[in-house]
Amino acid sequence: MSVPTLPPSSHQPRPYTGPSASEVLRLREEYVSPSIFTYYREPLMLVEGCGQYVWDEKGQRYLDGFGGIVTISVGHSHPAVTEAARCQLEQLQHTSTIYLHPNLSRYAEMLAERMPGDLKVCYFVNSGSEANDLAVLMARAYTGNFDMIALRNAYHGGNAVGLSLTGQRTWKFNVPHSFGVHHAMMPDPYHGLWGRDDPLAGCKYAADVKELIERATSGQVAGYIAESIQGAGGVVVYPDGYLEAVYAHVRSAGGLCIADEVQTGFGRTGTHYWGFENQGVVPDIVTMAKGIGNGAPLAAVVTRREIAETLASRIHFNTFGGNPVVCAQGMAVLEAIDRERLRENAQRIGGHLLRRLEDLQARHDIIGDVRGAGLMIGVELVTDRQSKEPATARCASVLEQCRQLGLLIGKSGMYGNVLRITPPLCVTEADADFLADALDVALLRS
Ligand code: PMP
């Protein structure tokens, strides 16, 4: 099979004059926490980006099929986002929210305009973990209840509350952080009890949440949190009707429903601005990060006024939250998503890519499942389609082969056997074809 070539790019990367990758790695190993990890046998150093492409220090170009872990929404170094940040940095970088600044107010209005129902009050923080921490605090403060329901196989962050909600042993430390958090069945149509052929699967998985509330809690809960599609858990798309049924159970137990849109927000799933809209629900609290700032340390919690007001009963403050620079970037991101019709692009290119990947599934036995929505796609590799045994080593090898071909993609799932494809939303059909062709070759070579 011929080796696919990257679609052309007119961007000329600057000559790189910094330290070598091996020197950078040496310094990192000596001075940076060993908890941060790299992909690839020989770690890749990236020094420039433009749109959907990134360059290493030797000038080699790659299609960024992972988007900085689902974070580059409108494209690397997007000119409007860069310009917004540059202008604001030159004028005023930071004052804190104790003073008025137009960016915070204008950005909150723009974000609220894109939310359904009464979700109109925004609170800005710096990361997805912080957003989830705050959402849980709000749910507990508002309801007066303590117990939270989360999902097995979820990922909600690396801080104490994020880890308590997370449902994968690979991320959880053995410390008592999960007190009051109960994990319901993962509504996974590929691995779970009820599959895509069962029209009642959504209700059946939702019944487990009801059962959990009745048997593991006082019957009254603070809330329920779920990613709209599980990301780090391996791109798990819930059966239709699942969230609708769950939300009814949670609300009748006095709880609030929280949607973690850290990965699925900002048009990534194509059909809608928010992933939860694919399930026809309106949450009580929405948390967002990653794609919101196209790489800026920006995250948000959006909720109804009466829920937001509970936080005003104490002093609550976040030093960098709503900083003028990140708000300027956030506004530029929203404008770019709308102006460049990136949601529609995610829908169209994502659909095309999904079909191309399903074709690969028909030819490569190792592909057990292809799933996703818009430009959030997972390809699960299994050693055997009956037992669905995770093909973890092969997955790592496929990633290496893709890199050799100029394609960067991610992996996810508790066993690291789900290829994760989440490029910037500006990818083209030619990029999608390159991605599928490169993956085809990588599967043959691995
Ligand atoms: N929620 C989800 C769904 C995520 O994927 C992540 C990050 N991978 C987080 C929360 C935590 O975000 P952050 O790393 O910005 O704290």
Short mmCIF file of C-alpha atoms and ligand atoms in Angstrom, two decimals, residues 69 126-130 132 155-158 227 232 260 262-263 289-290, ligand 1:
data_model
loop_
_atom_site.label_atom_id
_atom_site.label_comp_id
_atom_site.label_asym_id
_atom_site.label_seq_id
_atom_site.Cartn_x
_atom_site.Cartn_y
_atom_site.Cartn_z
CA ILE A 69 -5.86 16.48 24.10
CA ASN A 126 -8.69 28.05 35.18
CA SER A 127 -9.14 24.33 34.56
CA GLY A 128 -11.71 21.61 34.12
CA SER A 129 -10.85 20.10 37.50
CA GLU A 130 -11.55 23.41 39.21
CA ASN A 132 -16.02 20.37 38.48
CA TYR A 155 -12.80 11.21 34.21
CA HIS A 156 -13.49 14.55 35.89
CA GLY A 157 -10.08 15.88 36.89
CA GLY A 158 -6.94 15.47 38.94
CA GLU A 227 -19.40 13.73 30.71
CA ALA A 232 -10.54 9.60 28.80
CA ASP A 260 -19.19 17.93 32.17
CA VAL A 262 -14.91 19.80 29.13
CA GLN A 263 -14.34 17.67 26.01
CA ALA A 289 -12.73 23.85 29.81
CA LYS A 290 -10.22 22.74 27.12
N1 PMP B 1 -13.39 16.70 32.76
C1 PMP B 1 -13.10 16.04 31.64
C2 PMP B 1 -14.18 15.36 30.89
C3 PMP B 1 -11.79 16.00 31.16
O1 PMP B 1 -11.51 15.33 30.04
C4 PMP B 1 -10.78 16.66 31.88
C5 PMP B 1 -9.35 16.70 31.40
N2 PMP B 1 -8.93 15.66 30.61
C6 PMP B 1 -11.12 17.33 33.06
C7 PMP B 1 -12.45 17.34 33.47
C8 PMP B 1 -10.11 18.04 33.87
O2 PMP B 1 -9.66 19.18 33.19
P1 PMP B 1 -8.28 19.86 33.54
O3 PMP B 1 -7.18 18.92 33.09
O4 PMP B 1 -8.32 21.15 32.78
O5 PMP B 1 -8.25 20.08 35.02
#
